[in-house]
Short mmCIF file of C-alpha atoms in Angstrom, two decimals:
data_model
loop_
_atom_site.label_atom_id
_atom_site.label_comp_id
_atom_site.label_asym_id
_atom_site.label_seq_id
_atom_site.Cartn_x
_atom_site.Cartn_y
_atom_site.Cartn_z
CA MET A 8 -135.79 55.85 45.69
CA ASN A 9 -136.78 59.09 47.43
CA GLN A 10 -138.99 58.57 50.48
CA PRO A 11 -139.97 62.08 51.66
CA ASP A 12 -142.34 60.73 54.33
CA LEU A 13 -139.45 59.07 56.16
CA THR A 14 -138.46 61.88 58.50
CA LEU A 15 -137.43 61.66 62.13
CA GLU A 16 -140.72 63.25 63.16
CA SER A 17 -142.92 60.96 61.04
CA LEU A 18 -141.04 57.88 62.18
CA ALA A 19 -141.22 59.00 65.82
CA ALA A 20 -144.99 59.33 65.53
CA ARG A 21 -145.19 55.85 64.05
CA VAL A 22 -143.00 54.48 66.86
CA LEU A 23 -145.36 55.97 69.44
CA ASN A 24 -148.41 54.51 67.71
CA LEU A 25 -146.88 51.03 67.31
CA THR A 26 -145.68 51.06 70.92
CA THR A 27 -149.22 51.78 72.08
CA VAL A 28 -150.63 49.01 69.88
CA LEU A 29 -148.01 46.52 71.08
CA THR A 30 -148.31 47.25 74.80
CA THR A 31 -152.11 47.19 74.57
CA ALA A 32 -152.02 43.81 72.81
CA LEU A 33 -149.78 42.43 75.56
CA GLN A 34 -152.03 43.83 78.29
CA GLU A 35 -155.13 42.30 76.69
CA ARG A 36 -153.44 38.89 76.83
CA ASN A 37 -152.12 39.35 80.37
CA SER A 38 -148.63 38.97 78.90
CA PRO A 39 -145.63 40.58 80.64
CA GLN A 40 -144.10 43.68 79.12
CA PRO A 41 -140.49 43.50 77.84
CA SER A 42 -137.76 44.83 80.12
CA PHE A 43 -133.98 44.71 80.62
CA SER A 44 -134.15 42.83 83.93
CA GLN A 45 -132.99 39.23 84.10
CA ASP A 46 -136.52 38.03 84.89
CA ALA A 47 -137.92 39.61 81.73
CA PRO A 48 -139.90 37.29 79.42
CA ASP A 49 -137.74 35.31 77.01
CA PHE A 50 -140.30 35.73 74.24
CA LEU A 51 -143.28 37.96 73.66
CA SER A 52 -146.65 36.39 72.96
CA PRO A 53 -146.76 34.47 69.65
CA ALA A 54 -150.18 35.98 68.85
CA PRO A 55 -150.21 37.73 65.44
CA GLU A 56 -151.67 40.80 67.16
CA VAL A 57 -148.40 41.02 69.11
CA GLN A 58 -145.90 39.83 66.52
CA GLY A 59 -147.21 42.10 63.75
CA PRO A 60 -146.72 45.44 65.54
CA ARG A 61 -143.54 44.15 67.21
CA LEU A 62 -141.86 43.54 63.85
CA GLN A 63 -143.15 46.83 62.44
CA LEU A 64 -141.78 48.64 65.50
CA ILE A 65 -138.33 47.09 65.03
CA GLU A 66 -138.34 48.10 61.35
CA THR A 67 -139.37 51.68 62.14
CA LEU A 68 -136.75 52.01 64.88
CA THR A 69 -134.11 50.70 62.47
CA LYS A 70 -135.02 53.39 59.94
CA MET A 71 -134.82 56.04 62.67
CA LEU A 72 -131.38 54.78 63.62
CA HIS A 73 -130.21 55.07 60.02
CA LEU A 74 -131.53 58.62 59.72
CA ALA A 75 -130.08 59.74 63.04
CA THR A 76 -126.73 58.15 62.25
CA GLY A 77 -126.32 59.48 58.71
CA PRO A 78 -124.50 57.75 55.84
CA THR A 79 -120.93 58.60 56.86
CA GLU A 80 -121.23 57.42 60.45
CA TYR A 81 -123.47 54.50 59.47
CA LEU A 82 -120.88 53.06 57.07
CA LEU A 83 -118.13 53.65 59.62
CA HIS A 84 -120.15 51.74 62.18
CA GLN A 85 -120.81 48.90 59.75
CA CYS A 86 -117.08 48.47 59.18
CA LEU A 87 -116.07 48.67 62.84
CA LEU A 88 -118.87 47.58 65.15
CA PRO A 89 -119.75 44.11 63.77
CA ASN A 90 -116.14 42.97 64.20
CA ALA A 91 -116.02 44.34 67.74
CA ASP A 92 -119.43 42.92 68.65
CA GLY A 93 -118.47 39.51 67.27
CA LEU A 94 -115.21 39.57 69.21
CA ILE A 95 -117.03 40.38 72.45
CA VAL A 96 -119.64 37.66 72.00
CA ASP A 97 -116.88 35.20 71.11
CA PHE A 98 -115.06 36.15 74.33
CA LEU A 99 -118.22 35.67 76.41
CA ASN A 100 -118.72 32.31 74.71
CA ARG A 101 -115.16 30.93 74.86
CA PHE A 102 -114.73 31.77 78.55
CA ASP A 103 -118.34 30.91 79.42
CA ILE A 104 -118.87 34.24 81.16
CA TRP A 105 -122.62 33.53 81.18
CA HIS A 106 -122.17 31.03 83.99
CA LEU A 107 -119.54 32.93 85.98
CA VAL A 108 -122.15 35.48 87.03
CA PRO A 109 -124.78 33.86 89.27
CA LEU A 110 -128.44 34.32 88.42
CA ASN A 111 -130.06 36.65 90.96
CA GLY A 112 -126.57 37.51 92.19
CA SER A 113 -123.43 39.30 91.06
CA ALA A 114 -119.71 38.80 90.45
CA SER A 115 -116.80 41.22 90.55
CA TYR A 116 -114.43 41.89 87.67
CA ALA A 117 -111.64 40.52 89.85
CA ASP A 118 -113.54 37.27 90.47
CA ILE A 119 -114.15 36.76 86.76
CA ALA A 120 -110.55 37.62 85.82
CA THR A 121 -109.30 35.07 88.35
CA ALA A 122 -111.72 32.39 87.13
CA ILE A 123 -110.70 32.72 83.48
CA GLN A 124 -107.02 33.34 84.25
CA LEU A 125 -106.79 36.64 82.39
CA PRO A 126 -105.45 39.92 83.80
CA GLU A 127 -107.62 42.89 84.64
CA VAL A 128 -106.55 45.72 82.37
CA THR A 129 -108.86 48.52 83.55
CA GLU A 130 -110.63 49.60 86.67
CA THR A 131 -114.16 50.89 86.13
CA PRO A 132 -115.24 53.76 88.40
CA GLY A 133 -118.28 53.03 90.51
CA SER A 134 -119.64 49.56 91.12
CA ASP A 135 -117.30 46.71 90.24
CA ARG A 136 -120.13 44.17 90.42
CA ILE A 137 -121.63 42.56 87.32
CA ILE A 138 -125.22 41.32 87.19
CA HIS A 139 -127.16 39.60 84.45
CA SER A 140 -129.21 41.47 81.89
CA ALA A 141 -132.26 39.87 80.28
CA ALA A 142 -130.12 38.68 77.34
CA SER A 143 -127.27 37.15 79.35
CA ALA A 144 -129.67 35.51 81.81
CA TYR A 145 -131.53 34.01 78.86
CA VAL A 146 -128.30 32.29 77.81
CA ALA A 147 -127.27 31.26 81.33
CA ARG A 148 -130.58 29.51 82.03
CA ASP A 149 -130.34 26.98 79.20
CA ALA A 150 -127.32 25.07 77.89
CA ALA A 151 -128.93 24.83 74.45
CA ARG A 152 -128.80 28.61 74.09
CA SER A 153 -125.09 28.84 74.87
CA ALA A 154 -124.60 25.91 72.46
CA PHE A 155 -126.19 27.94 69.67
CA ILE A 156 -123.89 30.88 70.38
CA GLY A 157 -120.90 28.52 70.43
CA HIS A 158 -121.93 27.08 67.06
CA CYS A 159 -122.22 30.53 65.50
CA MET A 160 -119.00 31.88 67.00
CA GLU A 161 -116.71 28.85 66.67
CA ASP A 162 -118.13 26.91 63.72
CA VAL A 163 -119.60 29.57 61.44
CA ARG A 164 -117.62 32.74 62.17
CA PRO A 165 -114.21 31.43 60.96
CA ALA A 166 -115.84 30.23 57.73
CA ALA A 167 -117.73 33.49 57.19
CA ALA A 168 -114.41 35.34 57.42
CA VAL A 169 -113.25 33.56 54.23
CA GLY A 170 -116.60 33.75 52.43
CA VAL A 171 -115.35 36.12 49.73
CA ASP A 172 -112.18 34.04 49.37
CA ALA A 173 -114.41 31.04 48.56
CA LEU A 174 -116.27 33.03 45.90
CA GLN A 175 -112.98 34.02 44.28
CA LYS A 176 -111.55 30.50 44.46
CA PHE A 177 -114.56 28.40 43.45
CA TYR A 178 -116.92 30.67 41.51
CA LEU A 179 -115.00 33.07 39.29
CA GLY A 180 -115.83 32.30 35.66
CA LEU A 181 -118.78 30.00 36.40
CA LYS A 182 -122.03 30.57 34.48
CA GLU A 183 -124.23 28.80 37.04
CA HIS A 184 -124.20 28.37 40.80
CA SER A 185 -122.24 25.32 41.94
CA GLU A 186 -124.13 22.63 43.85
CA GLU A 187 -120.99 20.98 45.17
CA GLN A 188 -120.58 20.96 48.93
CA GLU A 189 -116.80 21.37 48.75
CA HIS A 190 -117.25 24.81 47.18
CA CYS A 191 -118.33 26.42 50.44
CA PRO A 192 -116.21 28.65 52.73
CA THR A 193 -116.06 25.96 55.43
CA TYR A 194 -113.45 24.12 53.35
CA LEU A 195 -111.14 27.16 53.54
CA ALA A 196 -111.73 28.03 57.20
CA SER A 197 -109.00 27.57 59.81
CA ASP A 198 -109.18 26.50 63.45
CA ARG A 199 -106.12 26.95 65.64
CA GLY A 200 -104.02 27.37 62.50
CA LYS A 201 -105.27 24.21 60.75
CA VAL A 202 -107.33 24.49 57.56
CA ARG A 203 -110.51 22.40 57.76
CA GLY A 204 -110.56 21.12 54.18
CA THR A 205 -113.74 19.11 54.81
CA SER A 206 -117.51 19.49 54.85
CA TYR A 207 -119.04 21.04 57.95
CA TRP A 208 -120.50 17.68 59.02
CA GLU A 209 -117.18 15.84 58.77
CA PHE A 210 -115.41 18.70 60.53
CA ALA A 211 -117.94 18.69 63.40
CA GLU A 212 -117.68 14.92 63.85
CA THR A 213 -113.88 14.65 63.70
CA TYR A 214 -112.48 17.93 65.05
CA GLU A 215 -110.33 17.44 68.12
CA GLU A 216 -109.42 20.07 70.69
CA PRO A 217 -107.38 19.67 73.88
CA GLY A 218 -109.61 19.02 76.86
CA LYS A 219 -112.73 18.27 74.82
CA PRO A 220 -114.09 14.96 73.45
CA LYS A 221 -113.87 14.18 69.76
CA GLY A 222 -117.07 15.17 68.01
CA TYR A 223 -118.12 17.65 70.69
CA ARG A 224 -118.99 20.17 67.99
CA ALA A 225 -121.52 17.78 66.45
CA GLU A 226 -123.14 17.26 69.85
CA ARG A 227 -123.18 21.02 70.40
CA PHE A 228 -124.85 21.53 67.01
CA ALA A 229 -127.65 19.12 67.95
CA LEU A 230 -128.16 21.00 71.21
CA ALA A 231 -128.05 24.34 69.38
CA MET A 232 -130.90 23.27 67.09
CA LYS A 233 -133.05 22.70 70.16
CA ALA A 234 -132.43 26.31 71.20
CA LEU A 235 -133.17 27.58 67.72
CA SER A 236 -136.54 25.84 67.70
CA GLN A 237 -137.46 27.83 70.83
CA THR A 238 -137.17 31.10 68.91
CA GLN A 239 -139.06 30.19 65.75
CA LEU A 240 -142.64 29.83 67.05
CA THR A 241 -142.12 26.14 66.37
CA ALA A 242 -145.34 24.89 67.96
CA GLN A 243 -147.38 27.53 66.14
CA VAL A 244 -145.87 26.60 62.77
CA LEU A 245 -146.39 22.89 63.40
CA ASP A 246 -150.05 23.59 64.14
CA LYS A 247 -150.53 24.97 60.64
CA PHE A 248 -150.56 21.39 59.34
CA ASP A 249 -153.66 19.29 60.05
CA TRP A 250 -152.02 16.43 61.95
CA GLU A 251 -155.39 15.10 63.11
CA SER A 252 -156.28 14.36 59.49
CA LEU A 253 -153.67 11.59 59.56
CA GLY A 254 -155.68 9.64 62.15
CA ASP A 255 -153.84 6.85 63.98
CA ALA A 256 -150.62 7.42 62.13
CA THR A 257 -146.91 6.76 62.17
CA VAL A 258 -144.73 9.80 61.48
CA VAL A 259 -141.02 9.40 60.76
CA ASP A 260 -138.99 12.41 61.93
CA VAL A 261 -136.08 12.16 59.47
CA GLY A 262 -132.87 13.64 60.83
CA GLY A 263 -134.77 14.33 64.05
CA SER A 264 -131.71 14.44 66.33
CA THR A 265 -132.69 14.02 69.99
CA GLY A 266 -136.41 14.17 69.27
CA HIS A 267 -137.43 17.64 70.45
CA ILE A 268 -139.87 18.07 67.53
CA SER A 269 -141.28 14.57 67.97
CA LEU A 270 -141.90 15.37 71.64
CA LEU A 271 -143.94 18.43 70.69
CA LEU A 272 -146.02 16.41 68.23
CA ALA A 273 -146.52 13.47 70.59
CA LYS A 274 -147.73 15.83 73.30
CA ALA A 275 -150.15 17.70 71.03
CA HIS A 276 -151.48 14.70 69.08
CA PRO A 277 -152.11 11.52 71.11
CA ARG A 278 -152.91 9.46 68.00
CA LEU A 279 -149.45 9.93 66.49
CA LYS A 280 -146.63 7.43 66.85
CA MET A 281 -143.26 9.08 66.25
CA ILE A 282 -140.06 7.45 64.98
CA VAL A 283 -136.93 9.60 65.10
CA GLN A 284 -134.27 8.74 62.52
CA ASP A 285 -130.68 9.88 62.81
CA PHE A 286 -127.13 8.54 62.92
CA PRO A 287 -126.45 5.68 65.37
CA GLU A 288 -124.22 7.86 67.55
CA VAL A 289 -127.20 10.13 68.31
CA GLU A 290 -129.20 7.36 70.01
CA THR A 291 -127.64 7.79 73.47
CA SER A 292 -128.47 11.50 73.53
CA PHE A 293 -131.95 10.71 72.21
CA ASN A 294 -132.56 8.22 75.01
CA GLU A 295 -131.42 10.74 77.61
CA ALA A 296 -133.72 13.42 76.20
CA ILE A 297 -136.77 11.17 75.94
CA ALA A 298 -136.39 8.97 79.02
CA SER A 299 -138.23 11.17 81.51
CA SER A 300 -141.04 12.15 79.13
CA GLU A 301 -144.54 10.82 79.67
CA TYR A 302 -144.75 10.45 75.88
CA ALA A 303 -141.69 8.19 75.58
CA SER A 304 -143.83 5.13 74.82
CA ARG A 305 -144.91 6.73 71.53
CA ILE A 306 -141.46 7.89 70.43
CA SER A 307 -138.75 5.48 69.27
CA PHE A 308 -135.35 5.76 67.59
CA HIS A 309 -134.20 4.20 64.34
CA ALA A 310 -130.64 4.55 63.04
CA TYR A 311 -130.68 5.87 59.49
CA ASN A 312 -128.68 7.90 56.97
CA PHE A 313 -131.04 9.81 54.66
CA PHE A 314 -128.62 9.37 51.76
CA GLU A 315 -129.57 5.70 51.76
CA PRO A 316 -132.93 4.20 50.65
CA GLN A 317 -135.65 4.54 53.28
CA THR A 318 -136.72 1.27 54.91
CA LEU A 319 -139.59 2.34 57.18
CA THR A 320 -143.16 2.57 55.95
CA ALA A 321 -145.15 5.43 57.47
CA ASN A 322 -148.10 7.75 56.93
CA ALA A 323 -145.91 10.85 56.88
CA TYR A 324 -142.23 11.79 56.77
CA LEU A 325 -141.17 14.99 58.51
CA PHE A 326 -138.01 16.90 57.55
CA LYS A 327 -137.33 19.70 60.05
CA SER A 328 -134.53 22.08 58.99
CA ILE A 329 -132.86 19.38 56.89
CA PHE A 330 -133.09 20.55 53.30
CA HIS A 331 -131.72 24.06 53.81
CA ASP A 332 -128.41 22.38 54.70
CA TRP A 333 -128.15 20.89 51.20
CA SER A 334 -128.06 22.18 47.64
CA ASP A 335 -130.78 21.06 45.25
CA LYS A 336 -128.96 18.00 43.88
CA TYR A 337 -128.73 16.53 47.38
CA VAL A 338 -132.33 17.42 48.29
CA VAL A 339 -133.44 15.55 45.18
CA GLN A 340 -131.40 12.53 46.27
CA ILE A 341 -132.87 12.57 49.80
CA LEU A 342 -136.43 12.77 48.46
CA ARG A 343 -135.86 10.01 45.92
CA ASN A 344 -134.61 7.75 48.71
CA LEU A 345 -138.17 7.75 50.06
CA LEU A 346 -139.63 6.27 46.87
CA PRO A 347 -139.11 2.56 47.70
CA VAL A 348 -141.54 2.79 50.65
CA LEU A 349 -144.01 5.45 49.53
CA LYS A 350 -147.66 4.66 48.95
CA SER A 351 -150.22 6.95 47.37
CA GLY A 352 -151.44 9.60 49.80
CA VAL A 353 -148.35 9.66 52.03
CA HIS A 354 -147.35 13.15 53.19
CA ILE A 355 -143.83 14.55 53.05
CA ILE A 356 -143.90 17.46 55.49
CA ILE A 357 -141.04 19.90 54.98
CA PHE A 358 -140.63 22.18 58.01
CA ASP A 359 -138.11 24.75 56.86
CA ASN A 360 -137.57 28.41 56.09
CA ILE A 361 -139.72 29.79 53.29
CA ILE A 362 -138.48 33.04 51.79
CA PRO A 363 -141.47 35.24 50.91
CA PRO A 364 -141.61 37.39 47.77
CA ASP A 365 -139.77 40.68 48.13
CA HIS A 366 -142.83 42.79 47.27
CA ASP A 367 -146.54 42.39 46.56
CA GLU A 368 -148.31 43.52 43.38
CA HIS A 369 -148.39 47.08 44.74
CA GLY A 370 -144.65 47.21 45.34
CA LYS A 371 -144.90 47.00 49.10
CA PRO A 372 -142.68 44.61 51.13
CA VAL A 373 -144.49 41.38 51.96
CA VAL A 374 -142.84 40.90 55.34
CA PRO A 375 -141.21 43.36 57.78
CA LEU A 376 -137.53 44.21 57.57
CA PRO A 377 -136.49 42.15 60.67
CA THR A 378 -137.79 38.95 59.08
CA ARG A 379 -136.14 39.75 55.74
CA ARG A 380 -132.83 40.44 57.46
CA LEU A 381 -133.03 37.22 59.46
CA LEU A 382 -133.78 35.15 56.37
CA GLY A 383 -130.94 36.84 54.50
CA ALA A 384 -128.53 36.10 57.34
CA VAL A 385 -129.57 32.45 57.53
CA ASP A 386 -129.31 32.15 53.75
CA LEU A 387 -125.72 33.40 53.92
CA GLN A 388 -125.00 31.03 56.80
CA MET A 389 -126.20 28.10 54.70
CA PHE A 390 -123.83 29.15 51.93
CA VAL A 391 -120.96 29.52 54.39
CA ASN A 392 -121.48 26.13 56.01
CA HIS A 393 -122.79 23.97 53.19
CA ASN A 394 -122.95 25.84 49.86
CA SER A 395 -126.72 25.54 50.18
CA LYS A 396 -129.52 28.10 50.45
CA GLU A 397 -132.90 29.09 51.79
CA ARG A 398 -135.76 28.69 49.32
CA LYS A 399 -138.76 30.61 48.06
CA ALA A 400 -142.05 28.81 47.38
CA SER A 401 -141.08 28.58 43.71
CA ASP A 402 -137.72 27.04 44.66
CA TRP A 403 -139.45 24.42 46.82
CA THR A 404 -141.83 23.58 43.99
CA GLU A 405 -138.97 23.22 41.53
CA VAL A 406 -136.78 20.97 43.69
CA VAL A 407 -139.70 18.74 44.74
CA LYS A 408 -140.85 18.25 41.13
CA ARG A 409 -137.25 17.63 40.07
CA ALA A 410 -137.15 14.73 42.52
CA ASP A 411 -140.28 13.04 41.11
CA SER A 412 -143.30 14.25 39.13
CA ARG A 413 -145.58 12.22 41.41
CA PHE A 414 -144.86 14.60 44.30
CA GLU A 415 -147.72 17.10 44.51
CA LEU A 416 -147.39 20.42 46.36
CA MET A 417 -150.49 20.77 48.54
CA GLY A 418 -149.70 24.09 50.19
CA PHE A 419 -147.36 26.44 52.02
CA TYR A 420 -148.19 27.46 55.59
CA THR A 421 -146.53 30.21 57.64
CA VAL A 422 -147.20 32.29 60.77
CA VAL A 423 -146.50 35.94 61.55
CA GLY A 424 -143.20 36.38 63.37
CA SER A 425 -141.41 33.26 62.15
CA PRO A 426 -139.28 32.65 59.05
CA MET A 427 -140.23 28.99 59.26
CA GLY A 428 -143.12 27.36 57.45
CA ILE A 429 -144.63 24.06 56.35
CA VAL A 430 -144.35 22.78 52.79
CA ASP A 431 -146.96 20.02 52.45
CA VAL A 432 -146.17 17.46 49.75
CA VAL A 433 -148.26 14.38 48.94
CA PHE A 434 -147.09 11.39 46.91
CA ASN A 435 -149.67 10.37 44.30
CA THR A 436 -149.29 7.31 42.08
#
């Protein structure tokens, strides 16, 4: 479609306007301005008045980049640069370069080469000292952030590389999308020359590597999810549900890992009692994460596999980032496993990605390009790891009703700047 208004000059004017709006919104909230220094803010203010122009600015700058690059060079870059960028991030991750450069200090190329036992192959003119940028310091300050990078580079990247192979092997000739977990690229991926041949979850629990404990990838995944929750305006999305309406209530955090979401809820809502459910082997990590919290008395752990019938009675059941790991047939099974303990009026709170419509009734995009790209990337990652998907509101309605007609969709709640949302479901007899 021809878009004559998208010129370098028109986009530059829009960039200037959005920059003014964004910086003014930050100033009005006494929020720090973004910078490249290592003490730059990790996140900009979650206020919609900040997130709205921020996302529009990123979209406009992306369009300018495409225009300035041109189709020939753009396609060349798309073929070359992602592979190189991925290789570099994988190198930084595998050799833990983040922690070889001290915060508020520096390290030489020679020091780093010695530490990782690799040769120096070039000598850079000028300073040979490396300091942290805002991005690398962000990773170095929190183990959960480096865990997320490790998960993406070591768990997902090898499987993504055989994504098209999986389509050719498992999908050619099919009339409908397969819901079987073993039809995902993870089954074809290789690590150190050995084909996985298992689901992602089994691979993460059983994979062995010299010098590392068995199951370290599963522990890293749990830690990575903590980091991911820091980038999704998690508290703001949680606040979209009226937790106070539950009164003195028990909330079961199904698949809640080490309890980082339960901690947020316990802190914000003193009348809630939280029970985190996960596999028995998670309990030690849960206890370590909760032990020092002043809210520990209201958060407990219960060993549970959500593919078995639920045994705990509660006022609400929370599923944070659980269902996007599973195709519809498995989501239906997980929801049906709640039925033995459900009473009329109990809430099932699904905290997951909600893909918005592509366009409104006027043909305009509903959400900015950065959010659409992020959701698309996560959707592909779910296919790569689990043969699952992200869901639109209509998809959520369909899978919930498929589980049981007594499940009633009460609403969908989202915030500007986050792909995550709340799907509120109530069980009515």
